[in-house]
Short mmCIF file of C-alpha atoms and ligand atoms in Angstrom, two decimals:
data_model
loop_
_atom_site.label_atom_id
_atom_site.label_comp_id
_atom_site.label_asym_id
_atom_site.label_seq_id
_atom_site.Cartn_x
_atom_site.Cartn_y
_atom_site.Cartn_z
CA UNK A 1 112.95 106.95 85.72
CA UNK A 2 110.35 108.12 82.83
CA UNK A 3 109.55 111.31 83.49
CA UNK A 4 105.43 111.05 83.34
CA UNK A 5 106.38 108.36 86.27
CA UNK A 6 108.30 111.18 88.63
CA UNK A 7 105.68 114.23 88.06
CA UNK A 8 103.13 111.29 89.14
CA UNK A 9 105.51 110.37 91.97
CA UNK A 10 105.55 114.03 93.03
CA UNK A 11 102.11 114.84 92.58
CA UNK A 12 100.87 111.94 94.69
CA UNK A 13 103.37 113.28 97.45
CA UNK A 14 101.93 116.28 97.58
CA UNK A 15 98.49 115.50 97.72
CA UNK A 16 98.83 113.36 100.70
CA UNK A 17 94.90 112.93 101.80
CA UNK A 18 93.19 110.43 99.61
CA UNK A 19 90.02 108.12 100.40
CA UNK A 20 90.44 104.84 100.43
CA UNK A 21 86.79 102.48 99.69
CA UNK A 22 86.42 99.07 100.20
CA UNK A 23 82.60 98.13 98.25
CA UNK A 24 81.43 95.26 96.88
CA UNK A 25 78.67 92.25 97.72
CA UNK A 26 79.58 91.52 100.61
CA UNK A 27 78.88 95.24 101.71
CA UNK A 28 75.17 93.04 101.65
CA UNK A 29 76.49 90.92 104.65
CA UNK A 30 77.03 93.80 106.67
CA UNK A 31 79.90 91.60 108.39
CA UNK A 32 83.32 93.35 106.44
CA UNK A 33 85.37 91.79 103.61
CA UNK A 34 86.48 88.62 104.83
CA UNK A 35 82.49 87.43 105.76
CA UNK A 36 83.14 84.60 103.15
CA UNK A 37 86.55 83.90 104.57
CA UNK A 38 85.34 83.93 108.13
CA UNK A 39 82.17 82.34 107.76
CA UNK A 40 83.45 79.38 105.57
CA UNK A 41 81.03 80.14 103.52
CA UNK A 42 81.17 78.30 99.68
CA UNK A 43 81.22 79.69 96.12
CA UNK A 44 78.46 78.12 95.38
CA UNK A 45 76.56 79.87 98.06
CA UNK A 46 79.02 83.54 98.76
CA UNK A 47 78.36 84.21 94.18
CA UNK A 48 74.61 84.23 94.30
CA UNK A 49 74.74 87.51 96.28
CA UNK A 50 75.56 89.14 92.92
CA UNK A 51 71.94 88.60 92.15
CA UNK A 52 71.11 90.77 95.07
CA UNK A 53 73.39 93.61 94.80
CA UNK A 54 71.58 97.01 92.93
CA UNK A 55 73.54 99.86 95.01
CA UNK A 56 70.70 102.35 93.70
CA UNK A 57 71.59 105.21 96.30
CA UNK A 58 74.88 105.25 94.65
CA UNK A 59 75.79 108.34 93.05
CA UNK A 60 79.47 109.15 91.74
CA UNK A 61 79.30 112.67 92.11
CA UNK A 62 78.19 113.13 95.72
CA UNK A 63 81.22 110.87 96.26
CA UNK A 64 83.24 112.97 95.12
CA UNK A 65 82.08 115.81 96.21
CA UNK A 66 82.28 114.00 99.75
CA UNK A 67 86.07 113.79 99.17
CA UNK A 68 86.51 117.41 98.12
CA UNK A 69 84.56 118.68 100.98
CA UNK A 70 86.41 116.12 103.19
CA UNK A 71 89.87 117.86 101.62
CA UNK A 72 91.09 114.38 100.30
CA UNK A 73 92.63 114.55 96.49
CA UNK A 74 92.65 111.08 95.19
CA UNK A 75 90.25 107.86 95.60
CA UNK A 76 91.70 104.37 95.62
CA UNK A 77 88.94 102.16 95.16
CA UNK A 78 88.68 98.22 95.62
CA UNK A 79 87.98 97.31 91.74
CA UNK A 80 88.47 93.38 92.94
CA UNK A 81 88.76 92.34 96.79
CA UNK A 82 89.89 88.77 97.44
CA UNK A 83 86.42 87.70 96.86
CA UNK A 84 86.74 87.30 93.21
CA UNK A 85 84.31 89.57 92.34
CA UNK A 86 84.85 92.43 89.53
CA UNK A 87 82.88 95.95 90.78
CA UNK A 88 84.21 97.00 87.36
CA UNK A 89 83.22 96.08 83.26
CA UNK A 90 85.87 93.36 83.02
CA UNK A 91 86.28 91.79 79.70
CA UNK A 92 87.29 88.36 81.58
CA UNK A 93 84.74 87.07 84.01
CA UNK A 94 80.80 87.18 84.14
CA UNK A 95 81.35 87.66 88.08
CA UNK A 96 81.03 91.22 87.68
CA UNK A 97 78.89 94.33 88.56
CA UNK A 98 77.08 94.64 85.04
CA UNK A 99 75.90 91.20 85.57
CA UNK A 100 73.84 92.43 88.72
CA UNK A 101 70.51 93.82 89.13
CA UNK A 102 72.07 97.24 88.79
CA UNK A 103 74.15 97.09 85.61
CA UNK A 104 75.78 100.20 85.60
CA UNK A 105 79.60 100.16 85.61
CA UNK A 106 80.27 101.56 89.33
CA UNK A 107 83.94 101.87 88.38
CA UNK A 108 83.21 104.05 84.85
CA UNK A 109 81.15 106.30 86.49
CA UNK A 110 83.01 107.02 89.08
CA UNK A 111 86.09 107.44 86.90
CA UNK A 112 83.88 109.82 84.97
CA UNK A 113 83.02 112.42 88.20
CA UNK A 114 86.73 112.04 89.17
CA UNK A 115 88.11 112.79 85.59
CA UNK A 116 85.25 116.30 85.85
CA UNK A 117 86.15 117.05 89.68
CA UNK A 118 89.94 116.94 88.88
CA UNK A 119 90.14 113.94 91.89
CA UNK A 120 93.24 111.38 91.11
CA UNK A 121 91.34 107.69 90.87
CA UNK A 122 93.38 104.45 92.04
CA UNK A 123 92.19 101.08 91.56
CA UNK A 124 92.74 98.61 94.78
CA UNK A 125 93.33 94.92 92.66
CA UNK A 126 93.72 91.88 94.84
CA UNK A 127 95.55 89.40 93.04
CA UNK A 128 94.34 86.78 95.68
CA UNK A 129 91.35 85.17 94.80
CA UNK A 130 89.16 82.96 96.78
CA UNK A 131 86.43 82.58 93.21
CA UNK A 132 88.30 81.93 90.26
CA UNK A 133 88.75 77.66 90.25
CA UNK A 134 92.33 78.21 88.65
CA UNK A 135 93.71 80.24 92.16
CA UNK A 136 94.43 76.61 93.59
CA UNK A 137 94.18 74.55 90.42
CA UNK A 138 96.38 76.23 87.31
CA UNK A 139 98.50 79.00 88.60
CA UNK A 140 100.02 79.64 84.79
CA UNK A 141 96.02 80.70 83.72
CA UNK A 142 95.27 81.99 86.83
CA UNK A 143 98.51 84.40 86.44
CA UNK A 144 97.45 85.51 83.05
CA UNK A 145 93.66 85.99 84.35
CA UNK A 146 94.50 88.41 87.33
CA UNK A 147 97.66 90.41 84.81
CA UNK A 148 94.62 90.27 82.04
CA UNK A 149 92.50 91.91 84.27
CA UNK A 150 94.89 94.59 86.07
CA UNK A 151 96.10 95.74 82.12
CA UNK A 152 92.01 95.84 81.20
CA UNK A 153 91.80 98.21 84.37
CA UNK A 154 94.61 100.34 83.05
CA UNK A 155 93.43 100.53 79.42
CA UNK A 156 89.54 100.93 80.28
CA UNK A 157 89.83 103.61 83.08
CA UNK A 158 93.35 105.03 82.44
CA UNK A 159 94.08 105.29 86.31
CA UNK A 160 96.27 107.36 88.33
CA UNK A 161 97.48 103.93 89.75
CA UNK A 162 97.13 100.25 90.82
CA UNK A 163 97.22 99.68 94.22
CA UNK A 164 97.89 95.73 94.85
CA UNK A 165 97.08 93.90 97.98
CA UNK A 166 96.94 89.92 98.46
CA UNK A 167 100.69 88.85 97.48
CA UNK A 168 101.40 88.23 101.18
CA UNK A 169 99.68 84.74 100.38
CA UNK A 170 102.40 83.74 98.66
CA UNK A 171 105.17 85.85 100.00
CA UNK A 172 108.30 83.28 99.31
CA UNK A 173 110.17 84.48 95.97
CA UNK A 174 106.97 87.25 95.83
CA UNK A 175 108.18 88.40 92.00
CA UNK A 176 108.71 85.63 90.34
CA UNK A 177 105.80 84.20 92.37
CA UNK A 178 103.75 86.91 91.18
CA UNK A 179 105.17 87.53 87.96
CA UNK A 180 105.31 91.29 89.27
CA UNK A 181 108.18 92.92 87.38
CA UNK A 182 106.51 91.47 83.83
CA UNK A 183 103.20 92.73 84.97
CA UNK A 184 104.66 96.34 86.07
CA UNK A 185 106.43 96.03 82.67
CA UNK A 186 103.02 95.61 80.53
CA UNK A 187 101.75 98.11 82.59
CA UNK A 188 104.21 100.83 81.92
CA UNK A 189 103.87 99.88 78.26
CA UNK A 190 100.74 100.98 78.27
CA UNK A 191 100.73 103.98 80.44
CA UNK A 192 104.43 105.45 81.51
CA UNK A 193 103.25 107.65 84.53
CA UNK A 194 101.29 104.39 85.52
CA UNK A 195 102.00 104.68 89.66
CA UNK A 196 102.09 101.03 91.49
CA UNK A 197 101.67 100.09 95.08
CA UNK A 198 101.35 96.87 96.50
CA UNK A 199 100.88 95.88 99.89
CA UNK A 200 102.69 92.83 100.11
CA UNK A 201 104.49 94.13 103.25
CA UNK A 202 108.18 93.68 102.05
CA UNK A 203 110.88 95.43 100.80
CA UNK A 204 109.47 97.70 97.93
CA UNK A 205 110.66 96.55 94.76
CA UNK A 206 112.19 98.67 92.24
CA UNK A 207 109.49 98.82 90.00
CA UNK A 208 106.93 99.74 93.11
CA UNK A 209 106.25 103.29 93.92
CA UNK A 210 104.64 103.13 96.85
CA UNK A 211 105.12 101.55 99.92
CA UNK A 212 102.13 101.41 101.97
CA UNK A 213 101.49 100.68 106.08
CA UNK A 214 98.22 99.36 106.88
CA UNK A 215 96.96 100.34 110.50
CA UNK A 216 100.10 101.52 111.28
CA UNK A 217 102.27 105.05 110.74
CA UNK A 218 104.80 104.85 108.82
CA UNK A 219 107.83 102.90 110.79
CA UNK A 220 105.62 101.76 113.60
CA UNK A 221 104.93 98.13 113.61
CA UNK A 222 102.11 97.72 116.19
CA UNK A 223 99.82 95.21 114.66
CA UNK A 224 103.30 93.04 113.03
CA UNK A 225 101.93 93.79 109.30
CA UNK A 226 104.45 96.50 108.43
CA UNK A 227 108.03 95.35 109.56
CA UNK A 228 109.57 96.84 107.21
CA UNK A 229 111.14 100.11 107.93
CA UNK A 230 109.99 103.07 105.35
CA UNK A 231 112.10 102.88 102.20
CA UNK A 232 114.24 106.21 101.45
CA UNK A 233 113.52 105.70 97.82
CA UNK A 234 109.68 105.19 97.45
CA UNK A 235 106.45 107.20 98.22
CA UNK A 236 105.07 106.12 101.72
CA UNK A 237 101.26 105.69 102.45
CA UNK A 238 99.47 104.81 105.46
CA UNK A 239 96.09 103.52 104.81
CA UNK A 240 93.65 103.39 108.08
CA UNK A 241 90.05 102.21 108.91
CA UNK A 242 87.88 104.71 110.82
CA UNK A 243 86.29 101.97 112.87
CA UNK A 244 88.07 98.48 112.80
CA UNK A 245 86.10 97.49 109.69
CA UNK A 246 87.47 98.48 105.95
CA UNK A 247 84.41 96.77 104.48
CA UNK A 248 80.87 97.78 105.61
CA UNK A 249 80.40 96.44 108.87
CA UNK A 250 76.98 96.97 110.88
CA UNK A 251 78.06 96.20 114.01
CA UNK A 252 81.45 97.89 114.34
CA UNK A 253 80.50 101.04 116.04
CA UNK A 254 84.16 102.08 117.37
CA UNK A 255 85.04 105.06 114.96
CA UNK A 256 87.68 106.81 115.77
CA UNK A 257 87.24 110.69 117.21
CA UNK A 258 87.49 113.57 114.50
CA UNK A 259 90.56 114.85 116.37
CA UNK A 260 92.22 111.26 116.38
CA UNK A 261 91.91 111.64 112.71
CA UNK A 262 93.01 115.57 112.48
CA UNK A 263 95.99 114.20 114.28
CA UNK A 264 96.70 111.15 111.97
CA UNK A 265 96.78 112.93 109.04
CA UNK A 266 99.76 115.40 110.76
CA UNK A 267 101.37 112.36 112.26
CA UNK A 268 101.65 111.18 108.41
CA UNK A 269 102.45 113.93 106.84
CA UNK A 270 105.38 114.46 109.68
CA UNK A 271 106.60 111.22 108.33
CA UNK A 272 106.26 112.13 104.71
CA UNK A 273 103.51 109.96 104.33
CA UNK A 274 100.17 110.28 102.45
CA UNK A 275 96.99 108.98 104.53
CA UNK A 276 94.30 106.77 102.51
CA UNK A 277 91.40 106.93 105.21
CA UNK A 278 88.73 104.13 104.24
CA UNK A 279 85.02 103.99 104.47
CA UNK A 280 83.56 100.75 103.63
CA UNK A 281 79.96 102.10 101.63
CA UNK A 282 76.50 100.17 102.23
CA UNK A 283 74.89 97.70 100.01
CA UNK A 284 72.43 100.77 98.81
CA UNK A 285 75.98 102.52 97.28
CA UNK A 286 75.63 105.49 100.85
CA UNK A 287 78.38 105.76 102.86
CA UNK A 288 77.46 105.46 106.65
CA UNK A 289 76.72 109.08 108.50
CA UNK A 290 79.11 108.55 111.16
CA UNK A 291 82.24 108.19 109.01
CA UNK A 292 80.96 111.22 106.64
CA UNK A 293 80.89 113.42 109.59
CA UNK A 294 84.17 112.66 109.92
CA UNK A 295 85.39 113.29 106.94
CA UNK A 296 83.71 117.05 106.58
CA UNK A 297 85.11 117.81 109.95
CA UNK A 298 88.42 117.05 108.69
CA UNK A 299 87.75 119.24 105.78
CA UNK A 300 86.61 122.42 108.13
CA UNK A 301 90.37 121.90 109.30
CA UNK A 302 92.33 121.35 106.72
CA UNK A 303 90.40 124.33 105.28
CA UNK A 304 91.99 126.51 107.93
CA UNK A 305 94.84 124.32 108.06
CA UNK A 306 95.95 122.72 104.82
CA UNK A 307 98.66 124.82 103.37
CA UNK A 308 100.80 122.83 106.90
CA UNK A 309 99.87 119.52 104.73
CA UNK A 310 99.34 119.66 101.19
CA UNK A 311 102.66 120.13 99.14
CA UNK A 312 104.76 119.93 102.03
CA UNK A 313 107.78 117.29 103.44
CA UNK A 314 108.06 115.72 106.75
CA UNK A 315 110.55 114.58 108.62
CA UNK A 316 111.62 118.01 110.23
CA UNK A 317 112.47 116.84 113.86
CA UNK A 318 113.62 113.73 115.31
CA UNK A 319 111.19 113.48 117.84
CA UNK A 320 108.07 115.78 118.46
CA UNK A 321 106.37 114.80 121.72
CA UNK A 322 104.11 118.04 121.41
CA UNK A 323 102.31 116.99 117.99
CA UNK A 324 104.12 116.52 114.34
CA UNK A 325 105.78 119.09 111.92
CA UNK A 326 106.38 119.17 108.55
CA UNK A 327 107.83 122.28 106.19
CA UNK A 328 108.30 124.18 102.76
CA UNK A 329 111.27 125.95 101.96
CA UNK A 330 110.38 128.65 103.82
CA UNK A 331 107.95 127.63 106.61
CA UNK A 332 108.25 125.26 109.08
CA UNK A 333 104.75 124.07 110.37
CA UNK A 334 103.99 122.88 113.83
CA UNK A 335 101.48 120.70 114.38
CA UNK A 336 100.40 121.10 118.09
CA UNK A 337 98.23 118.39 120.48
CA UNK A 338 100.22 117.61 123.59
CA UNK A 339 101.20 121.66 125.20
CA UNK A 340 104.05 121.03 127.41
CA UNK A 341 104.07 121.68 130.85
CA UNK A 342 104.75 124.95 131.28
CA UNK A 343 103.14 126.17 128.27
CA UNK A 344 106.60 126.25 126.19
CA UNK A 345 107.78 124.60 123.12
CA UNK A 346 111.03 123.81 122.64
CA UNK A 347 113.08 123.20 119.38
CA UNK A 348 116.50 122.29 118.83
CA UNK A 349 116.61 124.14 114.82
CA UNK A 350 120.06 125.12 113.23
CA UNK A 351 117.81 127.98 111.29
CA UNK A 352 117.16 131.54 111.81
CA UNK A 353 113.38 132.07 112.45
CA UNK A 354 111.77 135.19 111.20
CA UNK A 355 108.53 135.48 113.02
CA UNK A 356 106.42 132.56 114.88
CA UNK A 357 102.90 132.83 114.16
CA UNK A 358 99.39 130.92 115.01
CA UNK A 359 98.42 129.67 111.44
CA UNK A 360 94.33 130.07 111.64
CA UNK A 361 94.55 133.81 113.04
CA UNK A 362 97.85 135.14 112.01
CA UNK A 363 98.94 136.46 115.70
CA UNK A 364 102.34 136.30 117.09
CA UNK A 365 104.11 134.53 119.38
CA UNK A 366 106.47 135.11 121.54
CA UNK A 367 109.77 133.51 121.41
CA UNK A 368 113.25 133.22 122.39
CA UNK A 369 116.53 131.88 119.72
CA UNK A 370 119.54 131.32 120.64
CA UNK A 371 122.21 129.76 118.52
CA UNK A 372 120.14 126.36 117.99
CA UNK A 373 117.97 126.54 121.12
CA UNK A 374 114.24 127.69 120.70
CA UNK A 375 111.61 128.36 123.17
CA UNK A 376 108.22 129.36 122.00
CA UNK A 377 105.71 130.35 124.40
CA UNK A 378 102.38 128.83 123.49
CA UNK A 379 98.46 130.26 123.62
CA UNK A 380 96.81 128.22 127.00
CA UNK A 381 94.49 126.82 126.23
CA UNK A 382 95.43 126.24 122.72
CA UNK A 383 93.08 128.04 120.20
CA UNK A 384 92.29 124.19 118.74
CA UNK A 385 93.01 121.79 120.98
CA UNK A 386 92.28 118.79 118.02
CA UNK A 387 95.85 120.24 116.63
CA UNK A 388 96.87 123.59 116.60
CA UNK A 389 99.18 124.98 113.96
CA UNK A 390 101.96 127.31 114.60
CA UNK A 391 104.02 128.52 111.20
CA UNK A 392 107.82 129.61 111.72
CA UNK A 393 108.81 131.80 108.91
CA UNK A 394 112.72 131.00 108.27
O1 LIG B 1 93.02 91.37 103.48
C1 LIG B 1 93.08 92.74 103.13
C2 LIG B 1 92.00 93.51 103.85
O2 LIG B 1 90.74 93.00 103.51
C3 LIG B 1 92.10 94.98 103.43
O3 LIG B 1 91.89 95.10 102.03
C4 LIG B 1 93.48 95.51 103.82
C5 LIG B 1 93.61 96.97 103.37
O4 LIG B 1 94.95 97.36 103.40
N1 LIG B 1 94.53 94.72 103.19
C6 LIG B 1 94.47 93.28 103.44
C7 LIG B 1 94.94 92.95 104.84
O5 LIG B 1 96.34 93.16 104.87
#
């Protein structure tokens, strides 16, 4: 594998916390991503709302400095949803953001404060298209419009990666379908290091870095989107809605709790997953209050907590009924939500520990080893009960 391609690899890995955004007009609706799906509504009457859309509250920089503050490293961004229409400068359709009221080009600009903040950009791409007349009528152009447009979005913004999601339409034969290998080919051409995901929900294929779960951690298969189990060769993500909604929806109120998200993020990285959290922004280019809450509270923890997630591997344990765990070389890190019964933690862990210590504070704890066997005797009540971190030096 080029080489640019595995420091990319391993610098995705060990970022693990990334933002995942889902804009574009039908943020207007206020009814998610699919409203044109759902509603039946017609091209002729779903394309007008480009003529509507001037995001004027958006501001690049303030997103980013959102996902700094929120602790996330990288940005995957919805460049084209299955709507059709282009938030970026494409070269290829007038259906596009510079042909709104507002003009600018979202995706420069934000490419621009990422580039200056040192945040990794990804562009989401959805190859399914329910716009462009030559989806149903001439697959052969409508193949060389969507690769046209993903190689534009590679040469124009020079990405971290593409992130593709909309091949489960056509999942029978999904490469040659597709034409993915060619594509990832062109693309690699271009830029070596070029990282690719796509959410098609099979088998990753060669040529695919990243396998992602949607809703789901990694090797769980609640909502039946992720049956595949997590691929020993590829990088795993796990990309999750705060509320139920990826785009902005008004109505959908049921966010989940800052420690429900604290916890995600070290039930991920247990699995040696990253976590792409979404927030679906407003029509005005603001992301909602609730979910940026959110996202600074997880920032005040993985403040004090970060160095047990950033940079390090997961699966540590087999099973960890108390919380997650993941590790360095030298530390193992345990992430603690569920104290046991009688206050004590036990591990079965063919390594000598050195000292057991709380993370945040630095204090000891007491605890027994022998052979394999480990009993650790936790703080009640635990110091954070959202997840408390307790660092074995081995
Ligand atoms: O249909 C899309 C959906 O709108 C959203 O983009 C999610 C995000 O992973 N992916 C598809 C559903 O599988």
């Amino acid at each position: 594998m080029e080489k640019q391609r595995q420091q990319a690899r391993e610098r995705f890995r060990q970022m693990r916390f990334g933002l995942f955004v889902h804009w574009g007009i039908y943020s207007l609706l206020e009814r998610g991503e699919w409203v044109m799906h759902h509603e039946k509504i017609p091209v002729s009457e779903y394309e007008p709302l480009m003529h509507r859309f001037n995001p004027v509250r958006f501001n690049a920089d303030e997103w980013v400095q959102l996902v700094k503050q929120a602790g996330m490293r990288y940005i995957t961004i919805t460049a084209k949803h299955h709507d059709g229409f282009c938030m970026y400068d494409s070269a290829l359709t007038d259906y596009k953001i510079t042909n709104t009221p507002y003009k600018r080009d979202i995706m420069r600009e934000l490419a621009d404060a990422c580039r200056s903040a040192g945040v990794a950009l990804l562009f989401y791409y959805s190859p399914l298209d329910w716009h462009h007349p030559a989806y149903k009528s001439d697959w052969d152009a409508y193949t060389r419009y969507w690769h046209g447009q993903v190689i534009e979005l590679v040469q124009k913004y020079r990405p971290m990666g593409i992130w593709l999601d909309g091949c489960w339409e056509k999942p029978e034969n999904i490469d040659q379908t597709w034409k993915l290998s060619e594509l990832y080919f062109a693309l690699r051409r271009i830029q070596p290091g070029i990282l690719i995901a796509n959410n098609h929900h099979q088998k990753p294929l060669p040529d695919e870095d990243i396998q992602t779960y949607e809703q789901d951690l990694p090797g769980e298969n609640k909502i039946g989107f992720n049956p595949e189990p997590p691929s020993e060769s590829a990088l795993i993500e796990t990309c999750m809605t705060i509320n139920n909604s990826w785009g902005y929806h008004a109505k959908d109120t049921n966010h989940k709790s800052p420690a429900q998200l604290i916890r995600i993020l070290s039930e991920c990285a247990s699995r040696d997953a990253n976590l792409l959290l979404n927030v679906g922004p407003k029509p005005d280019g603001t992301i909602q209050s609730e979910h940026q809450e959110r996202l600074k509270e997880k920032g005040a923890w993985l403040r004090e907590n970060g160095e047990a997630v950033y940079g390090t591997r997961g699966k540590v344990f087999d099973s960890t009924p108390w919380g997650g765990a993941t590790r360095t070389s030298r530390r193992i890190y345990l992430h603690v939500w569920n104290t046991p019964e009688n206050g004590e933690l036990t591990l079965e862990l063919p390594l000598r520990v050195k000292t057991v210590r709380l993370l945040q504070t630095g204090s000891r704890l007491q605890y027994e080893q022998r052979e394999t066997q480990m009993t650790i005797q936790l703080p009640a009540p635990l110091p954070d009960p959202r997840n408390t971190v307790v660092v074995l030096e081995v």
